[in-house]
mmCIF file of C-alpha atoms in Angstrom:
data_model
loop_
_atom_site.group_PDB
_atom_site.id
_atom_site.type_symbol
_atom_site.label_atom_id
_atom_site.label_comp_id
_atom_site.label_asym_id
_atom_site.label_seq_id
_atom_site.Cartn_x
_atom_site.Cartn_y
_atom_site.Cartn_z
ATOM 1 C CA MET A 15 9.650 -12.979 14.792
ATOM 2 C CA THR A 16 5.866 -13.094 14.347
ATOM 3 C CA PRO A 17 4.610 -11.019 11.380
ATOM 4 C CA VAL A 18 2.267 -8.148 12.192
ATOM 5 C CA LEU A 19 0.334 -9.002 9.022
ATOM 6 C CA THR A 20 -0.143 -12.181 7.013
ATOM 7 C CA ALA A 21 -2.399 -12.571 3.977
ATOM 8 C CA ARG A 22 -3.071 -15.892 2.276
ATOM 9 C CA LYS A 23 -4.840 -16.505 -1.043
ATOM 10 C CA LEU A 24 -6.832 -13.262 -0.988
ATOM 11 C CA HIS A 25 -9.502 -12.913 -3.658
ATOM 12 C CA ARG A 26 -11.935 -10.061 -4.206
ATOM 13 C CA SER A 27 -14.134 -9.294 -7.223
ATOM 14 C CA PHE A 28 -16.706 -6.617 -7.968
ATOM 15 C CA ARG A 29 -19.931 -7.096 -9.889
ATOM 16 C CA ARG A 30 -20.540 -4.418 -12.496
ATOM 17 C CA HIS A 31 -23.996 -3.556 -13.794
ATOM 18 C CA ARG A 32 -24.759 -2.663 -17.392
ATOM 19 C CA LEU A 33 -27.682 -0.640 -18.630
ATOM 20 C CA LEU A 34 -27.925 -3.000 -21.588
ATOM 21 C CA GLY A 35 -26.645 -6.537 -21.422
ATOM 22 C CA PRO A 36 -25.766 -8.886 -18.591
ATOM 23 C CA ASP A 37 -23.802 -7.946 -15.479
ATOM 24 C CA TYR A 38 -20.148 -8.901 -15.394
ATOM 25 C CA VAL A 39 -17.572 -9.551 -12.677
ATOM 26 C CA THR A 40 -14.227 -7.749 -12.477
ATOM 27 C CA PRO A 41 -11.522 -9.439 -10.388
ATOM 28 C CA ALA A 42 -9.673 -6.825 -8.301
ATOM 29 C CA VAL A 43 -7.422 -9.021 -6.137
ATOM 30 C CA ARG A 44 -6.421 -12.540 -7.180
ATOM 31 C CA GLY A 45 -4.626 -15.021 -4.953
ATOM 32 C CA VAL A 46 -2.433 -12.547 -3.069
ATOM 33 C CA ASP A 47 0.004 -13.865 -0.443
ATOM 34 C CA LEU A 48 2.147 -11.492 1.623
ATOM 35 C CA GLU A 49 3.672 -10.874 5.040
ATOM 36 C CA VAL A 50 4.858 -7.776 6.907
ATOM 37 C CA GLU A 51 7.299 -8.031 9.806
ATOM 38 C CA PRO A 52 7.495 -5.566 12.729
ATOM 39 C CA GLY A 53 9.548 -2.526 11.756
ATOM 40 C CA GLU A 54 9.381 -3.438 8.052
ATOM 41 C CA CYS A 55 7.922 -1.478 5.154
ATOM 42 C CA LEU A 56 6.401 -3.416 2.265
ATOM 43 C CA GLY A 57 5.878 -1.354 -0.875
ATOM 44 C CA ILE A 58 2.945 -2.239 -3.160
ATOM 45 C CA VAL A 59 3.469 -0.811 -6.642
ATOM 46 C CA GLY A 60 1.591 -0.925 -9.925
ATOM 47 C CA GLU A 61 -0.453 1.080 -12.392
ATOM 48 C CA SER A 62 -3.727 2.765 -11.483
ATOM 49 C CA GLY A 63 -6.506 0.190 -11.383
ATOM 50 C CA CYS A 64 -4.242 -2.776 -10.626
ATOM 51 C CA GLY A 65 -5.921 -3.450 -7.262
ATOM 52 C CA LYS A 66 -3.473 -1.770 -4.857
ATOM 53 C CA SER A 67 -6.044 0.268 -2.933
ATOM 54 C CA THR A 68 -8.512 -2.621 -2.800
ATOM 55 C CA LEU A 69 -5.764 -4.818 -1.376
ATOM 56 C CA GLY A 70 -4.987 -2.198 1.271
ATOM 57 C CA ARG A 71 -8.601 -2.169 2.423
ATOM 58 C CA LEU A 72 -8.771 -5.956 2.494
ATOM 59 C CA LEU A 73 -5.673 -6.046 4.710
ATOM 60 C CA LEU A 74 -7.381 -3.775 7.256
ATOM 61 C CA GLY A 75 -10.720 -5.573 7.116
ATOM 62 C CA LEU A 76 -12.445 -2.544 5.596
ATOM 63 C CA LEU A 77 -13.677 -4.732 2.724
ATOM 64 C CA PRO A 78 -14.788 -8.359 3.017
ATOM 65 C CA THR A 79 -12.829 -10.946 1.056
ATOM 66 C CA ASP A 80 -14.429 -13.366 -1.386
ATOM 67 C CA SER A 81 -11.965 -15.988 -0.127
ATOM 68 C CA GLY A 82 -8.641 -16.168 1.674
ATOM 69 C CA THR A 83 -7.511 -15.060 5.123
ATOM 70 C CA VAL A 84 -5.944 -11.989 6.717
ATOM 71 C CA THR A 85 -4.171 -12.356 10.065
ATOM 72 C CA CYS A 86 -3.254 -9.141 11.864
ATOM 73 C CA LEU A 87 -1.315 -9.191 15.151
ATOM 74 C CA GLY A 88 -2.205 -12.853 15.618
ATOM 75 C CA ASN A 89 -5.931 -12.346 14.973
ATOM 76 C CA GLN A 90 -7.659 -13.767 11.904
ATOM 77 C CA LEU A 91 -9.962 -10.940 10.878
ATOM 78 C CA GLY A 92 -12.783 -13.112 9.604
ATOM 79 C CA ASP A 93 -13.120 -14.882 12.970
ATOM 80 C CA LEU A 94 -13.420 -11.778 15.171
ATOM 81 C CA SER A 95 -16.610 -10.480 16.731
ATOM 82 C CA LYS A 96 -17.563 -6.840 16.194
ATOM 83 C CA ALA A 97 -16.339 -5.952 19.694
ATOM 84 C CA ASP A 98 -12.981 -7.680 19.198
ATOM 85 C CA MET A 99 -12.577 -6.118 15.759
ATOM 86 C CA ARG A 100 -13.266 -2.691 17.244
ATOM 87 C CA ARG A 101 -10.507 -3.180 19.819
ATOM 88 C CA LEU A 102 -8.083 -4.423 17.167
ATOM 89 C CA ARG A 103 -8.728 -1.357 15.007
ATOM 90 C CA ALA A 104 -6.899 0.724 17.609
ATOM 91 C CA LYS A 105 -3.728 -1.083 16.479
ATOM 92 C CA MET A 106 -4.358 -0.591 12.749
ATOM 93 C CA ALA A 107 -4.563 2.625 10.756
ATOM 94 C CA LEU A 108 -5.066 3.860 7.194
ATOM 95 C CA VAL A 109 -3.558 7.034 5.735
ATOM 96 C CA HIS A 110 -5.587 8.241 2.756
ATOM 97 C CA GLN A 111 -4.272 9.631 -0.510
ATOM 98 C CA ASN A 112 -6.341 12.826 -0.375
ATOM 99 C CA PRO A 113 -5.986 14.500 3.038
ATOM 100 C CA LEU A 114 -8.547 17.206 2.275
ATOM 101 C CA GLY A 115 -11.146 14.571 1.454
ATOM 102 C CA ALA A 116 -10.263 12.591 4.593
ATOM 103 C CA LEU A 117 -10.819 15.542 6.944
ATOM 104 C CA ASP A 118 -14.121 17.095 8.048
ATOM 105 C CA PRO A 119 -14.084 20.734 6.852
ATOM 106 C CA ARG A 120 -16.450 21.770 9.683
ATOM 107 C CA ARG A 121 -14.238 20.715 12.595
ATOM 108 C CA PRO A 122 -10.832 21.900 13.877
ATOM 109 C CA VAL A 123 -8.082 19.455 12.959
ATOM 110 C CA GLY A 124 -7.133 18.975 16.618
ATOM 111 C CA ASP A 125 -10.558 17.514 17.412
ATOM 112 C CA GLN A 126 -10.233 15.128 14.480
ATOM 113 C CA ILE A 127 -6.759 14.017 15.533
ATOM 114 C CA ALA A 128 -7.954 13.192 19.064
ATOM 115 C CA GLU A 129 -11.199 11.490 17.990
ATOM 116 C CA PRO A 130 -9.737 7.935 17.868
ATOM 117 C CA LEU A 131 -8.927 8.260 21.589
ATOM 118 C CA LEU A 132 -12.631 8.852 22.287
ATOM 119 C CA ILE A 133 -13.603 5.850 20.169
ATOM 120 C CA HIS A 134 -11.016 3.533 21.735
ATOM 121 C CA ARG A 135 -11.509 4.377 25.407
ATOM 122 C CA HIS A 136 -9.792 1.165 26.496
ATOM 123 C CA LEU A 137 -6.456 2.800 25.592
ATOM 124 C CA GLY A 138 -6.638 4.782 28.818
ATOM 125 C CA TYR A 139 -7.112 8.358 27.621
ATOM 126 C CA ALA A 140 -10.351 8.939 29.507
ATOM 127 C CA SER A 141 -9.591 12.445 30.743
ATOM 128 C CA GLN A 142 -9.493 15.509 28.528
ATOM 129 C CA SER A 143 -6.061 16.448 29.862
ATOM 130 C CA ALA A 144 -4.644 13.035 28.906
ATOM 131 C CA ARG A 145 -6.059 13.337 25.387
ATOM 132 C CA ALA A 146 -4.711 16.882 25.048
ATOM 133 C CA ALA A 147 -1.233 15.767 26.119
ATOM 134 C CA ARG A 148 -1.262 12.860 23.662
ATOM 135 C CA LYS A 149 -2.528 15.126 20.872
ATOM 136 C CA GLU A 150 0.266 17.633 21.486
ATOM 137 C CA ALA A 151 2.861 14.847 21.522
ATOM 138 C CA VAL A 152 1.720 13.374 18.212
ATOM 139 C CA LEU A 153 1.547 16.821 16.567
ATOM 140 C CA ARG A 154 5.155 17.440 17.540
ATOM 141 C CA ALA A 155 6.077 13.960 16.294
ATOM 142 C CA VAL A 156 4.875 14.865 12.788
ATOM 143 C CA ALA A 157 6.601 18.271 12.935
ATOM 144 C CA LEU A 158 3.446 20.369 13.396
ATOM 145 C CA ASP A 159 3.119 23.254 15.845
ATOM 146 C CA PRO A 160 0.369 22.388 18.391
ATOM 147 C CA VAL A 161 -1.166 25.860 17.863
ATOM 148 C CA LEU A 162 -2.381 24.585 14.470
ATOM 149 C CA ALA A 163 -4.793 22.228 16.250
ATOM 150 C CA ASP A 164 -7.434 24.974 16.379
ATOM 151 C CA ARG A 165 -7.382 25.562 12.633
ATOM 152 C CA TYR A 166 -9.766 24.139 10.072
ATOM 153 C CA PRO A 167 -8.459 21.963 7.196
ATOM 154 C CA HIS A 168 -8.853 24.657 4.516
ATOM 155 C CA ARG A 169 -6.493 26.947 6.456
ATOM 156 C CA LEU A 170 -3.607 24.470 6.229
ATOM 157 C CA SER A 171 -1.230 23.749 3.366
ATOM 158 C CA GLY A 172 -1.255 20.409 1.553
ATOM 159 C CA GLY A 173 1.778 19.214 3.477
ATOM 160 C CA GLN A 174 0.270 20.265 6.801
ATOM 161 C CA ARG A 175 -2.999 18.464 6.018
ATOM 162 C CA GLN A 176 -1.092 15.297 5.174
ATOM 163 C CA ARG A 177 0.735 15.555 8.497
ATOM 164 C CA VAL A 178 -2.627 15.972 10.262
ATOM 165 C CA VAL A 179 -3.934 12.771 8.646
ATOM 166 C CA LEU A 180 -0.721 11.005 9.643
ATOM 167 C CA ALA A 181 -1.017 12.335 13.213
ATOM 168 C CA ARG A 182 -4.592 11.037 13.453
ATOM 169 C CA ALA A 183 -3.408 7.622 12.297
ATOM 170 C CA LEU A 184 -0.544 7.569 14.801
ATOM 171 C CA ILE A 185 -2.392 8.799 17.877
ATOM 172 C CA THR A 186 -3.408 5.280 18.980
ATOM 173 C CA GLU A 187 0.171 4.008 18.456
ATOM 174 C CA PRO A 188 -0.787 1.461 15.764
ATOM 175 C CA GLU A 189 1.326 -1.593 15.062
ATOM 176 C CA LEU A 190 0.172 -1.749 11.420
ATOM 177 C CA LEU A 191 -0.067 1.280 9.159
ATOM 178 C CA VAL A 192 -1.389 1.147 5.576
ATOM 179 C CA LEU A 193 -0.520 4.240 3.543
ATOM 180 C CA ASP A 194 -2.414 4.642 0.261
ATOM 181 C CA GLU A 195 -0.484 7.015 -2.048
ATOM 182 C CA PRO A 196 0.256 9.347 0.903
ATOM 183 C CA VAL A 197 2.622 11.680 -0.966
ATOM 184 C CA SER A 198 1.400 11.526 -4.571
ATOM 185 C CA ALA A 199 -0.392 14.899 -4.404
ATOM 186 C CA LEU A 200 2.497 16.729 -2.707
ATOM 187 C CA ASP A 201 5.408 18.616 -4.233
ATOM 188 C CA VAL A 202 8.897 17.131 -4.037
ATOM 189 C CA SER A 203 10.086 19.104 -1.006
ATOM 190 C CA VAL A 204 7.013 18.191 1.052
ATOM 191 C CA GLN A 205 7.278 14.575 -0.141
ATOM 192 C CA ALA A 206 10.793 14.432 1.289
ATOM 193 C CA GLN A 207 9.576 15.749 4.646
ATOM 194 C CA ILE A 208 6.738 13.202 4.902
ATOM 195 C CA LEU A 209 9.029 10.338 3.851
ATOM 196 C CA GLY A 210 11.531 11.435 6.489
ATOM 197 C CA LEU A 211 8.796 11.272 9.126
ATOM 198 C CA LEU A 212 7.783 7.789 7.989
ATOM 199 C CA LYS A 213 11.386 6.549 8.114
ATOM 200 C CA LYS A 214 11.692 7.868 11.658
ATOM 201 C CA LEU A 215 8.379 6.250 12.624
ATOM 202 C CA LYS A 216 9.451 2.893 11.203
ATOM 203 C CA ALA A 217 12.772 2.992 13.050
ATOM 204 C CA GLU A 218 11.441 4.166 16.419
ATOM 205 C CA SER A 219 8.040 2.518 16.788
ATOM 206 C CA GLY A 220 8.622 -0.889 15.240
ATOM 207 C CA ALA A 221 5.309 -0.630 13.386
ATOM 208 C CA GLY A 222 4.786 -2.578 10.181
ATOM 209 C CA LEU A 223 4.061 -0.392 7.143
ATOM 210 C CA VAL A 224 2.306 -1.169 3.862
ATOM 211 C CA PHE A 225 3.168 1.652 1.469
ATOM 212 C CA ILE A 226 0.974 1.780 -1.656
ATOM 213 C CA SER A 227 2.277 3.865 -4.556
ATOM 214 C CA HIS A 228 2.699 4.052 -8.310
ATOM 215 C CA ASP A 229 5.965 6.018 -7.922
ATOM 216 C CA LEU A 230 8.978 3.702 -7.867
ATOM 217 C CA ARG A 231 11.318 6.519 -6.819
ATOM 218 C CA VAL A 232 9.312 7.154 -3.656
ATOM 219 C CA VAL A 233 9.002 3.445 -2.864
ATOM 220 C CA ARG A 234 12.759 2.969 -3.221
ATOM 221 C CA GLN A 235 13.365 5.558 -0.493
ATOM 222 C CA LEU A 236 11.175 3.877 2.126
ATOM 223 C CA ALA A 237 10.400 0.230 1.392
ATOM 224 C CA ASP A 238 12.462 -2.736 2.579
ATOM 225 C CA ARG A 239 10.626 -5.090 0.223
ATOM 226 C CA VAL A 240 8.490 -4.510 -2.858
ATOM 227 C CA ALA A 241 5.514 -6.393 -4.291
ATOM 228 C CA VAL A 242 4.498 -5.547 -7.870
ATOM 229 C CA MET A 243 0.787 -5.863 -8.723
ATOM 230 C CA TYR A 244 -0.738 -6.327 -12.146
ATOM 231 C CA ARG A 245 -4.476 -6.862 -12.571
ATOM 232 C CA GLY A 246 -4.930 -8.007 -8.991
ATOM 233 C CA GLN A 247 -2.020 -10.451 -8.932
ATOM 234 C CA ILE A 248 1.418 -10.128 -7.317
ATOM 235 C CA VAL A 249 3.716 -10.729 -10.292
ATOM 236 C CA GLU A 250 7.057 -10.038 -8.580
ATOM 237 C CA GLN A 251 8.188 -9.735 -4.977
ATOM 238 C CA GLY A 252 11.489 -9.374 -3.159
ATOM 239 C CA SER A 253 13.889 -6.917 -1.602
ATOM 240 C CA THR A 254 13.670 -3.371 -2.931
ATOM 241 C CA GLU A 255 17.122 -3.590 -4.494
ATOM 242 C CA ALA A 256 16.460 -6.945 -6.172
ATOM 243 C CA VAL A 257 13.073 -5.995 -7.630
ATOM 244 C CA LEU A 258 13.897 -2.459 -8.775
ATOM 245 C CA ASP A 259 17.528 -2.969 -9.833
ATOM 246 C CA THR A 260 17.216 -6.394 -11.486
ATOM 247 C CA PRO A 261 13.499 -6.872 -12.268
ATOM 248 C CA ARG A 262 12.647 -10.305 -13.673
ATOM 249 C CA HIS A 263 9.048 -9.730 -14.734
ATOM 250 C CA PRO A 264 8.457 -7.820 -17.999
ATOM 251 C CA TYR A 265 5.785 -5.706 -16.291
ATOM 252 C CA THR A 266 8.224 -4.585 -13.587
ATOM 253 C CA ARG A 267 10.719 -3.678 -16.316
ATOM 254 C CA LEU A 268 7.947 -1.722 -18.032
ATOM 255 C CA LEU A 269 7.266 0.245 -14.840
ATOM 256 C CA ARG A 270 10.954 0.925 -14.299
ATOM 257 C CA GLY A 271 11.330 2.060 -17.889
ATOM 258 C CA ALA A 272 8.597 4.660 -17.364
ATOM 259 C CA VAL A 273 10.637 6.423 -14.653
ATOM 260 C CA PRO A 274 12.310 9.542 -16.131
ATOM 261 C CA SER A 275 16.113 9.495 -16.088
ATOM 262 C CA LEU A 276 18.708 12.194 -16.728
ATOM 263 C CA VAL A 277 21.292 9.592 -17.730
ATOM 264 C CA PRO A 278 21.415 9.137 -21.558
ATOM 265 C CA GLY A 279 20.463 5.623 -22.570
ATOM 266 C CA HIS A 280 19.596 4.651 -18.994
ATOM 267 C CA ARG A 281 15.863 4.195 -19.544
ATOM 268 C CA VAL A 282 14.594 0.718 -20.242
ATOM 269 C CA LYS A 283 12.614 0.200 -23.433
ATOM 270 C CA SER A 284 8.978 0.390 -22.366
ATOM 271 C CA GLU A 285 6.901 -0.251 -25.464
ATOM 272 C CA SER A 286 3.798 -2.314 -24.888
ATOM 273 C CA ARG A 287 0.275 -2.744 -26.145
ATOM 274 C CA ALA A 288 -2.733 -1.738 -24.072
ATOM 275 C CA ILE A 289 -5.604 -4.172 -23.566
ATOM 276 C CA ASP A 290 -8.904 -3.844 -21.739
ATOM 277 C CA ALA A 291 -10.288 -7.358 -21.303
ATOM 278 C CA PHE A 292 -8.912 -10.099 -19.059
ATOM 279 C CA PRO A 293 -7.599 -13.039 -21.092
ATOM 280 C CA GLU A 294 -9.621 -16.194 -20.520
ATOM 281 C CA ALA A 295 -6.500 -18.284 -19.886
ATOM 282 C CA GLY A 296 -2.786 -17.911 -19.341
ATOM 283 C CA CYS A 297 -0.822 -14.923 -18.123
ATOM 284 C CA SER A 298 -2.776 -11.673 -17.726
ATOM 285 C CA PHE A 299 0.184 -9.679 -19.010
ATOM 286 C CA ALA A 300 0.680 -11.806 -22.141
ATOM 287 C CA PRO A 301 -1.422 -9.540 -24.443
ATOM 288 C CA ARG A 302 0.885 -6.602 -23.558
ATOM 289 C CA CYS A 303 4.166 -8.507 -23.358
ATOM 290 C CA GLU A 304 6.501 -8.332 -26.351
ATOM 291 C CA GLN A 305 8.339 -11.467 -25.177
ATOM 292 C CA ALA A 306 5.160 -13.573 -24.820
ATOM 293 C CA ARG A 307 5.287 -17.121 -26.176
ATOM 294 C CA VAL A 308 2.613 -19.689 -26.931
ATOM 295 C CA GLY A 309 2.743 -21.124 -23.402
ATOM 296 C CA CYS A 310 2.071 -17.700 -21.895
ATOM 297 C CA ARG A 311 -1.420 -17.678 -23.410
ATOM 298 C CA THR A 312 -2.404 -21.077 -22.024
ATOM 299 C CA GLU A 313 -0.598 -21.572 -18.693
ATOM 300 C CA PHE A 314 -1.189 -19.345 -15.648
ATOM 301 C CA PRO A 315 2.100 -18.402 -13.934
ATOM 302 C CA VAL A 316 2.454 -18.549 -10.144
ATOM 303 C CA LEU A 317 5.046 -16.884 -7.926
ATOM 304 C CA SER A 318 8.223 -18.965 -7.911
ATOM 305 C CA SER A 319 11.588 -18.274 -6.316
ATOM 306 C CA CYS A 320 14.285 -16.965 -8.626
ATOM 307 C CA GLY A 321 16.949 -16.696 -5.940
ATOM 308 C CA GLY A 322 16.705 -15.983 -2.218
ATOM 309 C CA SER A 323 13.536 -14.128 -1.274
ATOM 310 C CA HIS A 324 13.087 -12.814 -4.832
ATOM 311 C CA SER A 325 10.111 -14.439 -6.579
ATOM 312 C CA VAL A 326 8.418 -13.845 -9.919
ATOM 313 C CA ALA A 327 5.257 -15.042 -11.679
ATOM 314 C CA CYS A 328 6.634 -15.470 -15.193
ATOM 315 C CA LEU A 329 7.082 -18.688 -17.160
ATOM 316 C CA TYR A 330 10.106 -17.340 -19.026
ATOM 317 C CA ALA A 331 11.702 -14.904 -16.587
ATOM 318 C CA PRO A 332 15.235 -13.942 -17.686
ATOM 319 C CA ALA A 333 18.231 -14.870 -15.571
ATOM 320 C CA ARG A 334 19.925 -12.198 -13.459
ATOM 321 C CA GLU A 335 22.943 -12.265 -15.790
ATOM 322 C CA GLU A 336 20.766 -11.554 -18.835
ATOM 323 C CA ILE A 337 19.290 -8.457 -17.141
ATOM 324 C CA ALA A 338 22.762 -7.209 -16.201
ATOM 325 C CA ARG A 339 23.813 -7.374 -19.847
#
């Protein structure tokens, strides 16, 4: 089966300007490799500022890469003309974290949902009646009453606005959907509804999903595989069960330990030391890692298999049996 998305050796940095002193460069994405199969959901997890959102935009071609390649639906994004890229965008979509910020407050939500059909006329929705029928179908698909199409964003609840953003993303029937913290601002009951819709979408449409989140509990409900990011690097990757139940990287264990639990003694010890600057050599997590050794500060770890499809970027990753104990 051909992946809907393949990324190889992605790098992206940002130059920061200082009022006093020289400019400096902050690496946001460093050497990322990943694939997404049709009908699969890949969860990208990590702390705020780890590069998740930047990675999502690189995967859709919304930001240029410093180096590396992104191949979407058999097309290498860097090789496409503007016209070809425009046609490909009909098969890719981004769902933003803040639905209110992603919607125009001056226009009815129905007009905004149907707008991609006007942009991508090659999809065959030239007539107003065809667009109206497609709009009604996608509203029902995300469990919204079509009568809400005439309302403005401020007259909808947070859950309804998130469904509107999802409907706009789905109206062109994309084969790749990148969701950037789509439920983080919603209460638990609305989160469950949106996640249910995404599960149904994944099962019925065969679209590939990239689900970006800092919430491991939400990712566990939807993702088939998980990639853990720290300071722009994928430090652990594998099936959801393998990564979240038996994490090999100390950073993944730190994230899991931060998840509240009602079971006494169930939480993993999550003490660590914060650090602002990138180390000049070695593992980026070494300054925060309580198990760091001398080699961690000199040798840069790369993703290596630790059994099956489970891989970890740690020089001294514990064995599965050690984690179980």
